[in-house]
Amino acid sequence: MVTQHYYRGNGKSPSSTMALLLQPDKSLPGIVSNIAAAATAAQLPLGYRSDECGSYYNGGAPNVSDAFGASLWTLDFMFTCALNGCQGVNFHGGGNGIGYTPIADNGYTVVQARPEFYGLKMFSLLPQGNVIPAAVTLGTNINFTAYGVRQTNGGISAVLINKETNYSVQVSINLGTNVTAAQSIELTGPALDSTSGYTIGGAEINADGSWAGGVSR
């Protein structure tokens, strides 16, 4: 395989804010697709993988990399990678300091599932299938993204990400087919800069990895 690291910026820079993190990195799709194409041309059997990544390097930006908004960035990043030919990602982590680690530990045991892990969990709950781009038409200028996954049985999962600070979003989804049943699961937090209180499927993820959340029909 061919690998490369990715971070949005320097965690020690004053410009490394939540607002920057949640704005799309316009260079990322081209970077991923170019490396994936090079891996295909070289006939590398495992293709391209992001072997180290995180929100901001130098351990992350305090109250940004370890806050709820980072879980939404994680989803955007993983879907952008998948749409452009990346075969997988490895998130950097470790320790219990203020920063980007998805899993916080004290050197002996896990003490907390952090926001990036919530993004990873949300991604893992999607049924397996082919990632598909979503055409998004916005009525107003809001920070909103969407993605889709088409399952082998024809079912479609739609992932809707609202990254606004003060606004909710009303959404209509055109799946292009008749829908006989639907279910939803929500990743929520008190605010984008909250470092606690976020849930997925109505429940927190415990330090031992257990989770009692689920879908709502």
CSV table of C-alpha atoms in Angstrom, one decimal, residues 9-207:
chain,number,residue,atom,x,y,z
A,9,GLY,CA,-3.4,22.3,10.7
A,10,ASN,CA,-1.1,23.0,13.7
A,11,GLY,CA,-2.8,22.6,17.0
A,12,LYS,CA,-0.6,25.3,18.6
A,13,SER,CA,-1.6,27.9,16.0
A,14,PRO,CA,-4.3,30.6,17.0
A,15,SER,CA,-5.9,30.0,13.7
A,16,SER,CA,-6.7,26.3,14.5
A,17,THR,CA,-10.2,27.0,15.6
A,18,MET,CA,-13.4,24.9,15.5
A,19,ALA,CA,-14.7,27.1,12.7
A,20,LEU,CA,-11.7,26.2,10.5
A,21,LEU,CA,-11.9,22.5,11.4
A,22,LEU,CA,-15.6,22.3,10.3
A,23,GLN,CA,-15.1,24.1,7.0
A,24,PRO,CA,-14.3,21.6,4.2
A,25,ASP,CA,-10.6,21.3,3.3
A,26,LYS,CA,-11.0,22.0,-0.5
A,27,SER,CA,-7.6,20.4,-1.2
A,28,LEU,CA,-8.4,17.1,0.5
A,29,PRO,CA,-10.4,15.4,-2.2
A,30,GLY,CA,-7.7,16.0,-4.8
A,31,ILE,CA,-4.9,14.8,-2.5
A,32,VAL,CA,-6.8,11.6,-1.8
A,33,SER,CA,-7.8,10.9,-5.3
A,34,ASN,CA,-4.3,11.5,-6.7
A,35,ILE,CA,-2.7,9.2,-4.2
A,36,ALA,CA,-5.3,6.5,-4.8
A,37,ALA,CA,-4.9,6.8,-8.5
A,38,ALA,CA,-1.1,6.4,-8.1
A,39,ALA,CA,-1.6,3.3,-6.0
A,40,THR,CA,-3.9,1.8,-8.6
A,41,ALA,CA,-1.4,2.6,-11.4
A,42,ALA,CA,1.4,0.9,-9.4
A,43,GLN,CA,-0.9,-2.1,-8.9
A,44,LEU,CA,-0.5,-2.0,-5.1
A,45,PRO,CA,-2.9,-4.6,-3.7
A,46,LEU,CA,-3.9,-2.7,-0.6
A,47,GLY,CA,-4.2,0.7,-2.4
A,48,TYR,CA,-4.0,3.9,-0.4
A,49,ARG,CA,-4.5,4.3,3.4
A,50,SER,CA,-4.3,7.3,5.6
A,51,ASP,CA,-2.0,5.7,8.2
A,52,GLU,CA,-2.0,8.6,10.7
A,53,CYS,CA,-4.6,11.4,10.9
A,54,GLY,CA,-6.3,13.7,13.4
A,55,SER,CA,-7.8,17.2,13.6
A,56,TYR,CA,-4.8,19.3,14.4
A,57,TYR,CA,-1.2,18.1,14.8
A,58,ASN,CA,1.0,18.8,17.8
A,59,GLY,CA,-1.5,16.9,19.9
A,60,GLY,CA,-4.5,18.9,18.8
A,61,ALA,CA,-6.0,22.2,19.7
A,62,PRO,CA,-7.4,22.4,23.3
A,63,ASN,CA,-11.2,22.7,23.5
A,64,VAL,CA,-11.4,22.0,19.8
A,65,SER,CA,-9.9,18.6,19.0
A,66,ASP,CA,-11.4,17.2,22.2
A,67,ALA,CA,-14.8,18.9,21.8
A,68,PHE,CA,-18.0,17.6,20.2
A,69,GLY,CA,-17.4,19.3,16.9
A,70,ALA,CA,-14.4,17.0,16.3
A,71,SER,CA,-16.8,14.1,16.0
A,72,LEU,CA,-18.5,15.8,13.1
A,73,TRP,CA,-15.2,16.6,11.5
A,74,THR,CA,-14.3,12.9,11.8
A,75,LEU,CA,-17.4,11.9,9.8
A,76,ASP,CA,-16.7,14.5,7.1
A,77,PHE,CA,-13.0,13.4,6.8
A,78,MET,CA,-13.8,9.7,6.6
A,79,PHE,CA,-16.5,10.1,4.0
A,80,THR,CA,-14.2,12.4,1.9
A,81,CYS,CA,-11.5,9.7,2.0
A,82,ALA,CA,-14.0,7.0,1.1
A,83,LEU,CA,-15.5,8.9,-1.8
A,84,ASN,CA,-12.1,9.6,-3.3
A,85,GLY,CA,-10.6,6.1,-3.2
A,86,CYS,CA,-8.9,5.7,0.2
A,87,GLN,CA,-9.1,2.2,1.6
A,88,GLY,CA,-9.0,3.1,5.3
A,89,VAL,CA,-7.8,5.5,8.0
A,90,ASN,CA,-5.8,5.2,11.2
A,91,PHE,CA,-6.5,7.9,13.8
A,92,HIS,CA,-3.6,8.9,16.0
A,93,GLY,CA,-4.1,8.9,19.7
A,94,GLY,CA,-3.0,7.8,23.2
A,95,GLY,CA,-2.8,9.3,26.7
A,96,ASN,CA,-5.2,11.4,28.6
A,97,GLY,CA,-4.2,15.0,27.9
A,98,ILE,CA,-6.1,17.8,26.2
A,99,GLY,CA,-6.0,16.9,22.5
A,100,TYR,CA,-7.3,14.7,19.7
A,101,THR,CA,-7.0,11.2,21.0
A,102,PRO,CA,-10.2,9.1,20.1
A,103,ILE,CA,-9.6,6.9,23.1
A,104,ALA,CA,-8.1,8.4,26.3
A,105,ASP,CA,-6.1,6.2,28.6
A,106,ASN,CA,-4.0,6.6,31.8
A,107,GLY,CA,-1.3,4.2,30.6
A,108,TYR,CA,-3.0,1.2,32.0
A,109,THR,CA,-6.7,1.3,31.0
A,110,VAL,CA,-9.1,3.3,28.9
A,111,VAL,CA,-10.7,6.2,30.9
A,112,GLN,CA,-12.9,7.9,28.2
A,113,ALA,CA,-14.2,7.7,24.7
A,114,ARG,CA,-13.5,11.1,23.2
A,115,PRO,CA,-15.4,12.9,20.4
A,116,GLU,CA,-13.4,11.5,17.5
A,117,PHE,CA,-14.3,8.0,18.7
A,118,TYR,CA,-18.0,9.0,18.6
A,119,GLY,CA,-17.5,9.9,14.9
A,120,LEU,CA,-15.8,6.5,14.3
A,121,LYS,CA,-18.6,4.8,16.1
A,122,MET,CA,-21.2,6.6,14.0
A,123,PHE,CA,-19.4,5.6,10.8
A,124,SER,CA,-19.2,2.0,11.9
A,125,LEU,CA,-23.0,1.8,12.5
A,126,LEU,CA,-23.7,2.3,8.8
A,127,PRO,CA,-24.5,-0.9,6.9
A,128,GLN,CA,-21.7,-2.0,4.6
A,129,GLY,CA,-22.1,-0.8,1.0
A,130,ASN,CA,-20.8,1.6,-1.6
A,131,VAL,CA,-20.4,5.2,-0.5
A,132,ILE,CA,-22.2,7.6,-2.9
A,133,PRO,CA,-22.0,11.4,-3.1
A,134,ALA,CA,-25.0,13.5,-2.1
A,135,ALA,CA,-26.2,16.5,-4.1
A,136,VAL,CA,-27.0,19.1,-1.5
A,137,THR,CA,-29.2,22.2,-2.3
A,138,LEU,CA,-29.2,24.7,0.5
A,139,GLY,CA,-32.0,27.2,1.1
A,140,THR,CA,-29.6,29.4,3.1
A,141,ASN,CA,-25.9,29.6,3.6
A,142,ILE,CA,-25.4,27.1,6.4
A,143,ASN,CA,-22.6,24.7,7.3
A,144,PHE,CA,-24.2,21.4,6.3
A,145,THR,CA,-22.9,18.3,4.6
A,146,ALA,CA,-24.5,15.0,3.5
A,147,TYR,CA,-23.3,11.6,2.3
A,148,GLY,CA,-24.9,8.3,1.3
A,149,VAL,CA,-24.2,4.6,1.4
A,150,ARG,CA,-25.9,2.2,-1.0
A,151,GLN,CA,-26.2,-1.4,0.4
A,152,THR,CA,-26.0,-4.5,-1.8
A,153,ASN,CA,-29.7,-5.1,-1.1
A,154,GLY,CA,-30.6,-1.7,-2.5
A,155,GLY,CA,-31.2,0.0,0.8
A,156,ILE,CA,-29.7,3.5,1.2
A,157,SER,CA,-28.3,5.2,4.3
A,158,ALA,CA,-28.2,9.0,4.3
A,159,VAL,CA,-25.8,10.8,6.7
A,160,LEU,CA,-26.7,14.4,7.5
A,161,ILE,CA,-24.2,16.6,9.3
A,162,ASN,CA,-25.3,19.9,10.8
A,163,LYS,CA,-22.3,21.9,11.9
A,164,GLU,CA,-24.1,25.2,12.7
A,165,THR,CA,-23.7,26.7,16.2
A,166,ASN,CA,-27.2,28.1,16.7
A,167,TYR,CA,-29.4,26.7,13.9
A,168,SER,CA,-31.3,23.5,13.3
A,169,VAL,CA,-31.9,22.2,9.8
A,170,GLN,CA,-35.1,21.0,8.1
A,171,VAL,CA,-34.2,18.5,5.5
A,172,SER,CA,-36.0,16.7,2.6
A,173,ILE,CA,-34.3,13.6,1.2
A,174,ASN,CA,-34.9,12.3,-2.3
A,175,LEU,CA,-33.8,8.7,-2.3
A,176,GLY,CA,-34.9,8.1,-5.9
A,177,THR,CA,-37.0,5.1,-4.9
A,178,ASN,CA,-40.0,4.1,-2.9
A,179,VAL,CA,-39.3,3.8,0.8
A,180,THR,CA,-41.3,1.3,2.8
A,181,ALA,CA,-39.5,1.7,6.2
A,182,ALA,CA,-36.9,4.0,7.8
A,183,GLN,CA,-35.0,4.4,11.0
A,184,SER,CA,-32.6,7.0,12.4
A,185,ILE,CA,-29.8,7.4,14.8
A,186,GLU,CA,-28.5,10.7,16.1
A,187,LEU,CA,-25.1,11.9,17.2
A,188,THR,CA,-25.7,15.0,19.4
A,189,GLY,CA,-23.9,17.3,21.8
A,190,PRO,CA,-24.7,20.3,23.9
A,191,ALA,CA,-22.6,22.6,21.7
A,192,LEU,CA,-19.8,22.3,19.2
A,193,ASP,CA,-17.2,23.2,21.9
A,194,SER,CA,-18.6,20.9,24.6
A,195,THR,CA,-16.0,18.5,26.0
A,196,SER,CA,-18.7,16.3,27.6
A,197,GLY,CA,-22.4,15.4,27.4
A,198,TYR,CA,-22.4,14.1,23.8
A,199,THR,CA,-24.4,11.0,23.0
A,200,ILE,CA,-25.0,8.7,20.1
A,201,GLY,CA,-28.3,6.9,19.7
A,202,GLY,CA,-29.3,8.6,23.0
A,203,ALA,CA,-26.5,7.1,25.1
A,204,GLU,CA,-22.9,7.8,26.0
A,205,ILE,CA,-20.1,5.3,25.1
A,206,ASN,CA,-18.6,4.0,28.3
A,207,ALA,CA,-14.9,3.7,29.0
